[in-house]
Short mmCIF file of C-alpha atoms and ligand atoms in Angstrom, two decimals:
data_model
loop_
_atom_site.label_atom_id
_atom_site.label_comp_id
_atom_site.label_asym_id
_atom_site.label_seq_id
_atom_site.Cartn_x
_atom_site.Cartn_y
_atom_site.Cartn_z
CA MET H 1 -0.14 -0.10 -0.03
CA LEU H 2 0.85 3.49 -0.83
CA ILE H 3 0.81 6.58 1.19
CA ILE H 4 0.86 9.50 -1.06
CA LYS H 5 1.02 13.07 0.20
CA THR H 6 1.03 15.27 -3.04
CA ILE H 7 -1.53 16.03 -5.26
CA ALA H 8 0.67 15.76 -8.14
CA GLU H 9 1.44 12.17 -7.36
CA MET H 10 -2.03 11.60 -6.57
CA ARG H 11 -2.88 12.44 -9.94
CA GLN H 12 -0.05 10.43 -11.40
CA PHE H 13 -1.27 7.14 -9.57
CA VAL H 14 -4.67 7.56 -10.64
CA SER H 15 -3.99 8.50 -14.45
CA GLU H 16 -1.75 4.84 -14.31
CA ALA H 17 -4.76 3.21 -13.18
CA ARG H 18 -6.85 4.57 -15.36
CA LYS H 19 -4.37 3.54 -18.54
CA ASN H 20 -4.75 0.32 -17.52
CA ASN H 21 -8.63 0.34 -17.36
CA ARG H 22 -9.10 0.10 -13.95
CA SER H 23 -11.64 1.42 -11.71
CA VAL H 24 -11.02 3.54 -9.22
CA GLY H 25 -13.23 3.76 -5.75
CA LEU H 26 -12.74 6.61 -3.35
CA VAL H 27 -13.27 6.57 0.32
CA PRO H 28 -12.80 10.19 2.35
CA THR H 29 -12.11 9.93 5.60
CA MET H 30 -10.49 12.33 8.78
CA GLY H 31 -8.68 8.85 9.92
CA TYR H 32 -8.30 7.13 13.56
CA PHE H 33 -9.83 4.31 11.60
CA HIS H 34 -13.02 2.02 13.37
CA ARG H 35 -14.78 -0.84 11.83
CA GLY H 36 -16.85 1.91 10.37
CA HIS H 37 -14.45 3.43 8.16
CA LEU H 38 -13.32 -0.59 7.24
CA ALA H 39 -16.65 -1.43 6.43
CA LEU H 40 -16.64 1.85 3.67
CA MET H 41 -13.27 0.56 2.23
CA GLU H 42 -13.99 -2.94 2.14
CA LYS H 43 -17.19 -2.60 0.27
CA ALA H 44 -15.06 -0.09 -1.92
CA VAL H 45 -12.29 -2.96 -2.37
CA GLN H 46 -15.57 -5.24 -3.46
CA GLN H 47 -16.86 -3.32 -6.05
CA CYS H 48 -13.75 -0.85 -7.54
CA ASP H 49 -10.29 -2.22 -9.13
CA VAL H 50 -8.22 0.23 -7.46
CA VAL H 51 -8.90 1.86 -3.79
CA VAL H 52 -7.88 5.34 -2.48
CA THR H 53 -8.64 6.33 0.87
CA SER H 54 -7.94 10.06 1.67
CA LEU H 55 -7.09 10.90 5.10
CA TYR H 56 -7.48 14.38 5.95
CA VAL H 57 -9.19 16.41 8.88
CA ASN H 58 -10.51 19.29 6.60
CA PRO H 59 -10.28 22.43 8.70
CA LEU H 60 -13.05 24.12 6.62
CA GLN H 61 -15.24 21.87 8.12
CA PHE H 62 -14.59 22.42 12.09
CA GLY H 63 -16.18 25.63 13.55
CA PRO H 64 -13.91 27.66 15.62
CA ALA H 65 -15.02 26.42 19.07
CA GLU H 66 -14.45 22.52 18.11
CA ASP H 67 -12.31 19.87 18.04
CA PHE H 68 -10.22 20.50 15.25
CA ALA H 69 -6.41 20.56 17.07
CA ALA H 70 -7.83 17.70 19.26
CA TYR H 71 -9.19 15.41 16.60
CA PRO H 72 -7.14 12.10 17.05
CA LYS H 73 -4.37 11.11 14.66
CA ASP H 74 -2.22 7.70 14.14
CA LEU H 75 -1.28 8.11 10.48
CA GLU H 76 0.83 4.68 11.55
CA ARG H 77 -2.09 2.48 12.64
CA ASP H 78 -4.69 3.98 10.12
CA ALA H 79 -1.80 2.77 7.44
CA LYS H 80 -1.64 -0.88 8.68
CA LEU H 81 -5.65 -1.26 9.16
CA ALA H 82 -6.44 -0.15 5.51
CA GLU H 83 -3.98 -2.01 4.28
CA SER H 84 -5.45 -5.26 6.36
CA VAL H 85 -8.47 -4.53 4.06
CA GLY H 86 -6.89 -3.85 0.43
CA VAL H 87 -6.80 -0.13 0.31
CA ASP H 88 -4.26 0.43 -2.49
CA VAL H 89 -3.53 3.88 -1.34
CA ILE H 90 -4.02 6.21 1.24
CA PHE H 91 -4.05 9.70 0.19
CA ALA H 92 -2.92 12.10 3.06
CA PRO H 93 -2.29 15.65 1.95
CA THR H 94 -1.14 18.47 4.16
CA ASP H 95 -3.25 21.66 4.72
CA ARG H 96 -0.87 23.52 2.25
CA GLU H 97 -1.39 20.88 -0.17
CA MET H 98 -5.11 21.48 -0.16
CA TYR H 99 -5.35 24.89 0.69
CA PRO H 100 -2.55 27.20 -0.18
CA ALA H 101 -2.57 30.61 0.34
CA GLY H 102 -4.95 32.76 -2.16
CA PHE H 103 -7.45 29.51 -1.81
CA ASP H 104 -10.70 31.25 -2.36
CA THR H 105 -13.61 29.12 -3.43
CA THR H 106 -15.83 27.26 -1.55
CA VAL H 107 -18.94 25.04 -2.53
CA SER H 108 -22.11 25.07 -0.89
CA VAL H 109 -25.24 23.07 -0.97
CA GLY H 110 -28.60 25.19 -0.40
CA ASP H 111 -30.80 25.20 2.48
CA THR H 112 -33.37 22.36 1.85
CA ILE H 113 -30.52 19.61 2.79
CA THR H 114 -27.93 22.05 4.92
CA GLY H 115 -30.27 24.50 6.59
CA LYS H 116 -31.29 21.56 9.31
CA LEU H 117 -29.92 19.36 11.81
CA CYS H 118 -26.30 19.65 11.58
CA GLY H 119 -26.17 22.59 9.35
CA LEU H 120 -27.90 24.40 11.84
CA SER H 121 -25.94 23.49 14.65
CA ARG H 122 -22.58 23.56 12.73
CA PRO H 123 -23.01 27.06 10.46
CA GLY H 124 -20.37 26.43 7.58
CA HIS H 125 -19.86 22.43 8.28
CA PHE H 126 -21.20 21.56 5.03
CA THR H 127 -19.87 23.77 3.13
CA GLY H 128 -16.00 22.57 4.50
CA VAL H 129 -17.55 19.15 3.70
CA ALA H 130 -18.88 19.68 0.05
CA THR H 131 -15.81 21.87 -0.75
CA VAL H 132 -13.39 19.51 0.15
CA VAL H 133 -15.13 16.41 -1.13
CA THR H 134 -15.37 18.74 -4.63
CA LYS H 135 -11.32 18.86 -4.52
CA LEU H 136 -11.02 15.38 -3.98
CA PHE H 137 -13.39 14.15 -6.58
CA ASN H 138 -10.98 16.50 -8.71
CA ILE H 139 -8.05 14.71 -7.36
CA VAL H 140 -8.80 11.70 -7.10
CA GLN H 141 -11.52 11.09 -10.43
CA PRO H 142 -12.97 8.28 -8.67
CA ASP H 143 -15.73 5.87 -10.38
CA LYS H 144 -17.51 5.50 -7.24
CA ALA H 145 -17.18 7.34 -3.69
CA PHE H 146 -18.44 5.92 -0.37
CA PHE H 147 -19.86 7.28 2.47
CA GLY H 148 -21.58 5.89 5.88
CA GLN H 149 -25.19 6.28 6.61
CA LYS H 150 -24.06 7.50 9.89
CA ASP H 151 -23.79 11.22 8.93
CA ALA H 152 -27.12 10.71 6.61
CA GLN H 153 -27.12 13.90 6.46
CA GLN H 154 -23.98 14.47 4.93
CA VAL H 155 -24.41 11.61 2.14
CA LEU H 156 -27.66 13.67 1.06
CA VAL H 157 -25.50 17.00 0.90
CA ILE H 158 -22.96 14.99 -1.42
CA LYS H 159 -26.10 13.07 -3.56
CA ARG H 160 -27.10 16.84 -4.32
CA MET H 161 -23.94 18.47 -4.87
CA VAL H 162 -22.94 15.56 -7.36
CA GLN H 163 -26.63 15.91 -9.06
CA ASP H 164 -26.89 19.64 -9.17
CA LEU H 165 -22.81 20.23 -10.72
CA ASN H 166 -22.94 17.06 -12.74
CA MET H 167 -20.01 15.51 -11.36
CA ASN H 168 -19.32 11.89 -12.72
CA VAL H 169 -19.48 9.80 -9.86
CA GLU H 170 -21.46 7.24 -8.18
CA ILE H 171 -22.34 7.94 -4.45
CA VAL H 172 -22.29 4.83 -2.40
CA PRO H 173 -23.68 4.70 0.81
CA VAL H 174 -22.99 2.13 3.52
CA PRO H 175 -24.78 1.20 6.80
CA ILE H 176 -23.51 2.42 10.23
CA VAL H 177 -21.33 0.36 12.31
CA ARG H 178 -22.19 -0.17 16.04
CA GLU H 179 -20.08 -1.49 18.97
CA LYS H 180 -22.18 -4.43 20.43
CA ASP H 181 -24.34 -2.43 22.49
CA GLY H 182 -25.63 -0.13 19.96
CA LEU H 183 -22.94 2.76 20.19
CA ALA H 184 -22.42 4.11 16.64
CA MET H 185 -18.57 3.95 15.94
CA SER H 186 -16.85 7.22 15.54
CA SER H 187 -13.13 8.36 16.35
CA ARG H 188 -14.69 10.80 18.31
CA ASN H 189 -15.71 8.00 21.13
CA VAL H 190 -11.95 7.83 22.24
CA TYR H 191 -12.75 11.40 24.10
CA LEU H 192 -15.48 10.00 26.35
CA THR H 193 -14.82 8.87 29.89
CA PRO H 194 -15.52 5.28 30.94
CA GLU H 195 -18.79 6.90 32.21
CA GLN H 196 -19.77 8.79 29.70
CA ARG H 197 -18.99 6.03 27.19
CA GLN H 198 -21.59 4.03 29.20
CA ALA H 199 -24.34 6.98 29.19
CA ALA H 200 -23.64 7.51 25.26
CA THR H 201 -25.64 4.24 24.80
CA VAL H 202 -28.74 6.23 25.49
CA LEU H 203 -28.74 7.45 21.74
CA TYR H 204 -29.18 4.06 19.90
CA LYS H 205 -31.53 3.20 22.73
CA SER H 206 -33.37 6.49 22.02
CA LEU H 207 -33.54 5.41 18.65
CA GLN H 208 -34.52 1.69 19.23
CA LEU H 209 -37.62 3.48 21.71
CA ALA H 210 -38.85 5.23 18.38
CA GLN H 211 -38.87 2.03 16.15
CA GLU H 212 -40.90 0.11 18.15
CA GLN H 213 -43.47 2.92 18.64
CA VAL H 214 -43.53 3.48 14.90
CA LYS H 215 -44.12 -0.62 14.41
CA LYS H 216 -46.60 -0.10 17.12
CA GLY H 217 -48.75 2.45 14.88
CA GLN H 218 -47.43 5.93 16.30
CA ARG H 219 -47.33 8.09 13.33
CA ASP H 220 -47.19 11.28 15.09
CA GLY H 221 -43.39 12.69 14.55
CA ALA H 222 -43.70 15.69 17.01
CA GLU H 223 -44.73 12.48 19.63
CA ILE H 224 -42.05 10.65 18.86
CA CYS H 225 -39.47 13.17 19.26
CA ARG H 226 -40.87 14.10 22.63
CA LEU H 227 -40.63 10.40 23.56
CA VAL H 228 -36.82 10.27 22.10
CA LYS H 229 -35.75 13.61 23.75
CA GLU H 230 -37.04 12.40 27.47
CA LYS H 231 -35.09 8.96 26.60
CA ILE H 232 -31.91 10.97 25.88
CA ASN H 233 -32.73 13.63 28.62
CA SER H 234 -33.15 10.85 31.45
CA GLU H 235 -28.75 10.78 31.10
CA PRO H 236 -27.62 12.70 33.49
CA LEU H 237 -24.47 13.03 31.25
CA ALA H 238 -25.99 14.19 27.82
CA GLU H 239 -26.19 17.47 26.90
CA LEU H 240 -28.79 17.39 24.06
CA ASP H 241 -28.27 18.98 20.65
CA TYR H 242 -31.49 17.88 18.75
CA VAL H 243 -34.29 15.52 17.81
CA GLU H 244 -35.75 15.95 14.55
CA ILE H 245 -37.83 14.08 12.00
CA TYR H 246 -37.47 14.75 8.67
CA SER H 247 -39.25 12.85 5.18
CA TYR H 248 -36.59 10.85 3.81
CA PRO H 249 -34.60 11.42 1.58
CA GLU H 250 -36.48 14.91 0.83
CA LEU H 251 -35.66 16.35 4.36
CA LYS H 252 -38.81 17.92 4.26
CA SER H 253 -40.53 18.53 7.85
CA ILE H 254 -43.99 16.39 8.42
CA ASP H 255 -46.12 15.86 11.20
CA LYS H 256 -47.48 12.10 10.66
CA ILE H 257 -44.83 9.64 9.45
CA ASN H 258 -46.14 8.06 6.33
CA GLY H 259 -43.20 6.14 4.15
CA ALA H 260 -39.77 6.21 5.37
CA ALA H 261 -38.37 9.54 7.74
CA LEU H 262 -35.31 10.35 8.81
CA LEU H 263 -35.05 10.72 13.00
CA ALA H 264 -31.77 12.18 13.71
CA VAL H 265 -29.91 12.84 17.50
CA ALA H 266 -26.87 14.92 18.40
CA ALA H 267 -26.02 15.28 21.88
CA LYS H 268 -22.59 16.12 23.67
CA PHE H 269 -21.15 13.75 26.37
CA GLY H 270 -18.38 15.58 27.94
CA LEU H 271 -15.73 17.07 24.87
CA ALA H 272 -17.70 14.26 22.47
CA ARG H 273 -20.71 15.79 20.04
CA LEU H 274 -21.95 12.79 18.71
CA ILE H 275 -24.72 11.90 16.24
CA ASP H 276 -26.55 8.83 15.18
CA ASN H 277 -30.03 8.25 12.91
CA ILE H 278 -32.23 5.57 12.11
CA ILE H 279 -34.49 5.28 9.22
CA LEU H 280 -38.16 5.01 10.30
CA GLU H 281 -40.44 2.97 7.87
CA ALA H 282 -44.29 3.40 8.10
P1 AMP U 301 -14.76 10.11 8.97
O1 AMP U 301 -13.45 10.09 9.25
O2 AMP U 301 -15.48 10.36 11.14
O3 AMP U 301 -14.92 12.16 8.54
O4 AMP U 301 -15.86 9.71 8.55
C1 AMP U 301 -15.51 9.26 7.30
C2 AMP U 301 -16.57 8.07 6.71
O5 AMP U 301 -16.69 7.51 7.42
C3 AMP U 301 -17.89 8.63 6.36
O6 AMP U 301 -18.40 8.95 5.30
C4 AMP U 301 -18.52 8.43 7.98
O7 AMP U 301 -19.38 8.45 6.96
C5 AMP U 301 -18.39 7.49 7.66
N1 AMP U 301 -18.37 6.31 9.09
C6 AMP U 301 -18.05 7.31 10.19
N2 AMP U 301 -18.34 6.47 11.40
C7 AMP U 301 -19.19 5.18 10.76
C8 AMP U 301 -20.21 4.02 11.42
N3 AMP U 301 -20.13 4.46 12.39
N4 AMP U 301 -20.64 3.07 10.30
C9 AMP U 301 -20.33 3.65 9.11
N5 AMP U 301 -19.72 4.70 8.37
C10 AMP U 301 -18.71 5.17 9.11
#
């Protein structure tokens, strides 16, 4: 497996692969790999001849009070993990390579998708994401790119952008990978103390509670959100950010669930802001 740090070398590698008629898969990440990341890479290895995983903690998608400086990093460990699942290249550019002096262009996806959930809680976040993903698509020119459903809103942002800007790449969503007790895997879980780690299981439990309610016939979105909030607030170490339901995949406001709906939650446990979601089907 190669570790490539410059855009020029990355382009060179991809042009060689293309000359040999090999399909290229891209898995964009911020590193500090866990089984969620590896599931994306495994799917990419199944579907593409050559797999590039980008590893870049993108400053543009972090707010000033967020954890950019503290974000966990371990390139050596990540390289071993990526290699173990058959990744061909880790693309790990520097900030100067990605945002040289004078950089002054961003990509922003409209409010229908970005004006709610994490887009509201983290102003500018999705512009940072759309901009870096556009750059990665332009550098790697993948046939397919793989994104985790854990960031369900992000998948919708990227799909909207690809469609609207006629980007020639297929977006492949990958289901959420969870710990045994249901906690969604996240690089940010390392911030949790043992007590917070235990408390954080309330997120998935609250989503399961909602699913049970829907199975029993509950269709009232506000009532489901109320129950989920109550459940999360019953955990003293949880600091709730949002609990919301939207139609899926349109992300339109709904009163009643009929068809697919996205229930998304965000809460802080100490330093870790964690998100989770489930698609409810009436
Ligand atoms: P990150 O490094 O956290 O930016 O995540 C990189 C990619 O991995 C994104 O597409 C995430 O949605 C995906 N991902 C992160 N955690 C999980 C998980 N638990 N299950 C599935 N995909 C995940």
